[in-house]
Amino acid sequence: MASELKVEQEFSKVIRERRSVRKYDSSWKIPDEEIKEILAEAILAPSSSNLQPWRFIVITDQEIKAKLLPIAHNQAQTTESSAMIAVLGDTEAYSNAETIYGQASAMGLMPEDVAATMAKRSREGYSSLPKEKLEDIALVDGGLVSMQLMLAAKARGYDTVPMGGYDAAALKELFQISDRYIPVMLIALGKAAVEGRATNRLPLEDVVHWNGFQA
Ligand SMILES: Cc1cc2nc3c(=O)[nH]c(=O)nc-3n(C[C@H](O)[C@H](O)[C@H](O)COP(=O)(O)O)c2cc1C
């Protein structure tokens, strides 16, 4: 019981202490293995029908970061952080339905026939949706994985800043990303040189409505 409480307190601390950090120690390189551990926790995020539409480009190479700098409106964290992570959403994530559900049945998480039915249903259901709807889904799921990535990083003593201030078309051109994928956000990841500024939130009463919605 006591140890459960400790875990809860620590999780709450991670959430409360996460801040957008924009000044990084540029000499600090997070080992690739640690970045992989952060990503491995991030991808435990939920997604629509577990289709996991997120894709990541991890940019640690200074030359590539320099190319990204003008695309990210010259925001200094682009070159000063340890890694820049471009989070992308796959609008054709349904094409992995058989792989994902096949893996679930191989792991004993569901019977083979159930997995096959669910895969078929997912592929047929999602592939018939309009592109805009598939983009919405990829953005929602991409947002969830991004948040989880930032908290996983904070739990390890690293900091992040989510970035929507970039030229999505130029990003797609730099990495030759096809229209199948939609950029969700960039995330700078590194060791803070200067703590993030404290920020405020609207009072809970202003954003929460109980049993109805009167805005
Ligand atoms: C989708 C999204 C896009 C953002 N884009 C930028 C950005 O381009 N540059 C930046 O410095 N901060 C960016 N931010 C960070 C916000 O300014 C920050 O989250 C907000 O001010 C609250 O501060 P906090 O993250 O420290 O709690 C972005 C945040 C989100 C969620």
XYZ file of C-alpha atoms and ligand atoms in Angstrom:
246
model
C 0.000 0.000 0.000
C 2.735 2.419 1.032
C 4.766 1.666 -2.078
C 1.685 2.168 -4.295
C 1.250 5.594 -2.751
C 4.887 6.414 -3.487
C 4.502 5.480 -7.153
C 1.400 7.661 -7.352
C 3.206 10.596 -5.745
C 6.146 10.205 -8.075
C 3.897 10.102 -11.116
C 2.106 13.223 -9.910
C 5.496 14.919 -9.423
C 6.543 14.096 -12.994
C 3.315 15.616 -14.310
C 3.601 18.719 -12.139
C 7.269 19.309 -12.864
C 7.112 18.911 -16.645
C 7.527 22.266 -18.311
C 8.320 23.333 -21.804
C 12.072 23.825 -21.838
C 13.613 25.927 -24.586
C 17.239 26.227 -23.403
C 19.294 23.059 -23.531
C 22.807 22.000 -22.644
C 24.012 21.423 -26.197
C 27.011 19.380 -25.004
C 24.706 16.747 -23.504
C 23.970 13.849 -25.818
C 21.307 11.442 -24.605
C 22.481 7.938 -25.564
C 20.432 6.377 -28.377
C 19.563 3.493 -26.039
C 17.920 5.887 -23.599
C 15.994 7.600 -26.390
C 14.771 4.146 -27.408
C 13.638 3.448 -23.825
C 11.671 6.706 -23.796
C 10.085 5.847 -27.157
C 9.298 2.301 -25.973
C 7.278 3.775 -23.088
C 5.684 6.392 -25.334
C 4.292 3.758 -27.711
C 2.386 2.135 -24.857
C -0.098 4.977 -25.414
C -3.603 4.010 -26.487
C -4.644 4.381 -30.130
C -7.783 3.951 -32.167
C -8.329 0.160 -32.571
C -4.718 -0.225 -31.438
C -3.579 0.624 -34.968
C -0.679 2.701 -33.611
C -0.494 5.240 -36.439
C 2.503 7.046 -34.956
C 5.857 7.151 -36.693
C 8.925 8.990 -35.418
C 11.949 10.533 -37.038
C 14.656 10.889 -34.394
C 17.152 13.546 -35.402
C 20.436 13.559 -33.519
C 22.719 14.525 -36.398
C 23.757 18.197 -36.081
C 23.858 18.695 -39.852
C 20.285 17.502 -40.230
C 19.211 19.604 -37.239
C 20.776 22.625 -38.943
C 18.596 21.936 -41.984
C 15.577 21.656 -39.698
C 16.355 24.973 -37.959
C 14.810 27.338 -40.554
C 11.887 24.918 -40.991
C 11.257 25.233 -37.223
C 11.276 29.029 -37.539
C 14.818 29.225 -36.134
C 13.773 28.081 -32.667
C 17.079 27.567 -30.848
C 16.109 24.268 -29.233
C 16.146 22.705 -32.692
C 19.945 22.612 -32.732
C 20.670 22.894 -28.996
C 18.608 19.964 -27.729
C 20.008 16.457 -27.741
C 17.419 15.146 -30.197
C 14.581 16.490 -32.252
C 11.743 14.065 -32.719
C 9.297 14.532 -35.560
C 6.056 12.760 -34.705
C 4.126 11.694 -37.795
C 0.704 10.112 -38.177
C 0.076 7.337 -40.692
C -3.282 7.823 -42.440
C -3.088 4.225 -43.692
C -2.391 2.601 -40.338
C -5.146 0.099 -41.146
C -2.717 -1.607 -43.525
C -0.989 -2.988 -40.401
C -4.201 -4.477 -38.985
C -3.284 -8.095 -39.839
C 0.238 -7.682 -38.442
C -1.000 -6.122 -35.191
C -3.850 -8.545 -34.535
C -1.752 -11.497 -35.750
C 0.898 -10.529 -33.203
C -1.785 -10.301 -30.483
C -3.001 -13.811 -31.220
C 0.570 -15.198 -31.423
C 1.146 -13.697 -27.959
C -1.938 -15.494 -26.669
C -3.836 -12.229 -26.114
C -6.785 -13.349 -28.232
C -7.837 -16.444 -30.171
C -6.741 -16.603 -33.812
C -10.280 -16.378 -35.226
C -11.091 -13.313 -33.095
C -7.859 -11.664 -34.241
C -8.659 -12.381 -37.880
C -12.169 -10.951 -37.515
C -10.909 -7.832 -35.763
C -8.180 -7.285 -38.349
C -10.686 -7.598 -41.198
C -13.123 -5.264 -39.475
C -10.410 -2.674 -38.795
C -9.015 -2.766 -42.310
C -12.438 -2.506 -43.928
C -13.787 0.075 -41.498
C -10.832 2.442 -41.577
C -9.938 2.130 -45.252
C -13.442 3.313 -46.205
C -13.131 6.530 -44.168
C -12.396 9.845 -45.894
C -8.785 11.046 -45.748
C -9.707 13.978 -43.453
C -11.161 11.584 -40.872
C -8.055 9.391 -41.041
C -5.925 12.504 -40.522
C -8.027 13.457 -37.478
C -7.494 9.993 -36.001
C -3.755 10.117 -36.689
C -3.550 13.547 -35.024
C -5.458 12.449 -31.926
C -3.383 9.293 -31.511
C -0.226 11.235 -32.364
C -1.058 13.735 -29.616
C -1.464 10.968 -27.054
C 1.860 9.347 -27.918
C 3.572 12.742 -27.878
C 2.336 13.521 -24.364
C 3.416 10.114 -23.150
C 6.855 10.632 -24.696
C 7.268 13.936 -22.862
C 6.299 12.416 -19.521
C 8.553 9.381 -20.065
C 11.419 11.781 -20.767
C 10.662 13.858 -17.660
C 10.571 10.731 -15.498
C 14.173 10.105 -16.622
C 15.290 13.621 -15.754
C 15.141 14.996 -19.277
C 13.071 17.834 -20.630
C 11.101 18.520 -23.758
C 9.116 21.119 -25.606
C 6.321 20.247 -28.006
C 6.582 22.370 -31.154
C 3.831 23.266 -33.566
C 5.772 26.248 -34.878
C 7.281 24.753 -38.011
C 6.607 24.560 -41.728
C 4.945 21.166 -42.200
C 5.339 21.204 -46.000
C 9.062 21.971 -45.703
C 9.464 19.202 -43.103
C 7.832 16.743 -45.487
C 10.127 17.875 -48.265
C 13.297 17.615 -46.149
C 12.591 13.991 -45.226
C 10.758 13.050 -48.417
C 7.627 12.193 -46.427
C 4.721 11.154 -48.651
C 1.154 12.426 -48.265
C 0.264 9.181 -46.539
C 1.775 10.719 -43.381
C 0.694 13.837 -41.542
C 3.152 15.720 -39.307
C 1.768 15.852 -35.759
C 4.438 17.912 -33.991
C 8.137 18.262 -33.366
C 9.468 17.523 -29.884
C 12.826 18.795 -28.659
C 14.387 16.432 -26.120
C 17.432 17.113 -23.985
C 19.061 18.147 -20.749
C 17.779 21.524 -19.613
C 20.306 24.346 -19.348
C 17.639 26.681 -17.980
C 14.487 25.469 -16.229
C 11.219 25.988 -18.046
C 9.149 28.970 -16.972
C 6.263 28.230 -14.610
C 2.982 28.550 -16.472
C -0.576 29.038 -15.315
C -3.782 27.251 -16.132
C -7.383 28.440 -16.284
C -9.264 27.517 -13.116
C -10.756 24.036 -13.221
C -14.282 25.488 -12.933
C -13.763 27.339 -16.223
C -12.949 24.224 -18.196
C -14.928 21.451 -16.528
C -18.687 20.988 -16.836
C -20.508 18.323 -14.881
C -23.385 16.412 -16.402
C -23.965 18.942 -19.171
C -22.254 21.692 -21.133
C -23.079 25.368 -20.791
C -20.411 27.402 -22.525
C 0.796 21.555 -30.029
C 1.756 22.467 -29.332
C 2.588 23.271 -30.073
C 3.539 24.081 -29.439
N 4.431 24.783 -30.184
C 5.449 25.430 -29.576
C 6.496 25.985 -30.354
O 6.521 25.918 -31.584
N 7.502 26.603 -29.703
C 7.542 26.690 -28.344
O 8.497 27.258 -27.822
N 6.571 26.155 -27.574
C 5.533 25.507 -28.165
N 4.560 24.893 -27.406
C 4.667 24.912 -25.941
C 3.585 25.749 -25.265
O 3.887 27.100 -25.420
C 3.521 25.330 -23.789
O 3.155 23.979 -23.706
C 2.520 26.157 -22.996
O 2.913 27.511 -22.970
C 2.383 25.650 -21.562
O 3.637 25.610 -20.939
P 4.227 24.284 -20.310
O 4.366 23.282 -21.427
O 5.575 24.660 -19.767
O 3.289 23.799 -19.280
C 3.589 24.124 -28.023
C 2.705 23.323 -27.287
C 1.818 22.506 -27.927
C 0.935 21.606 -27.092
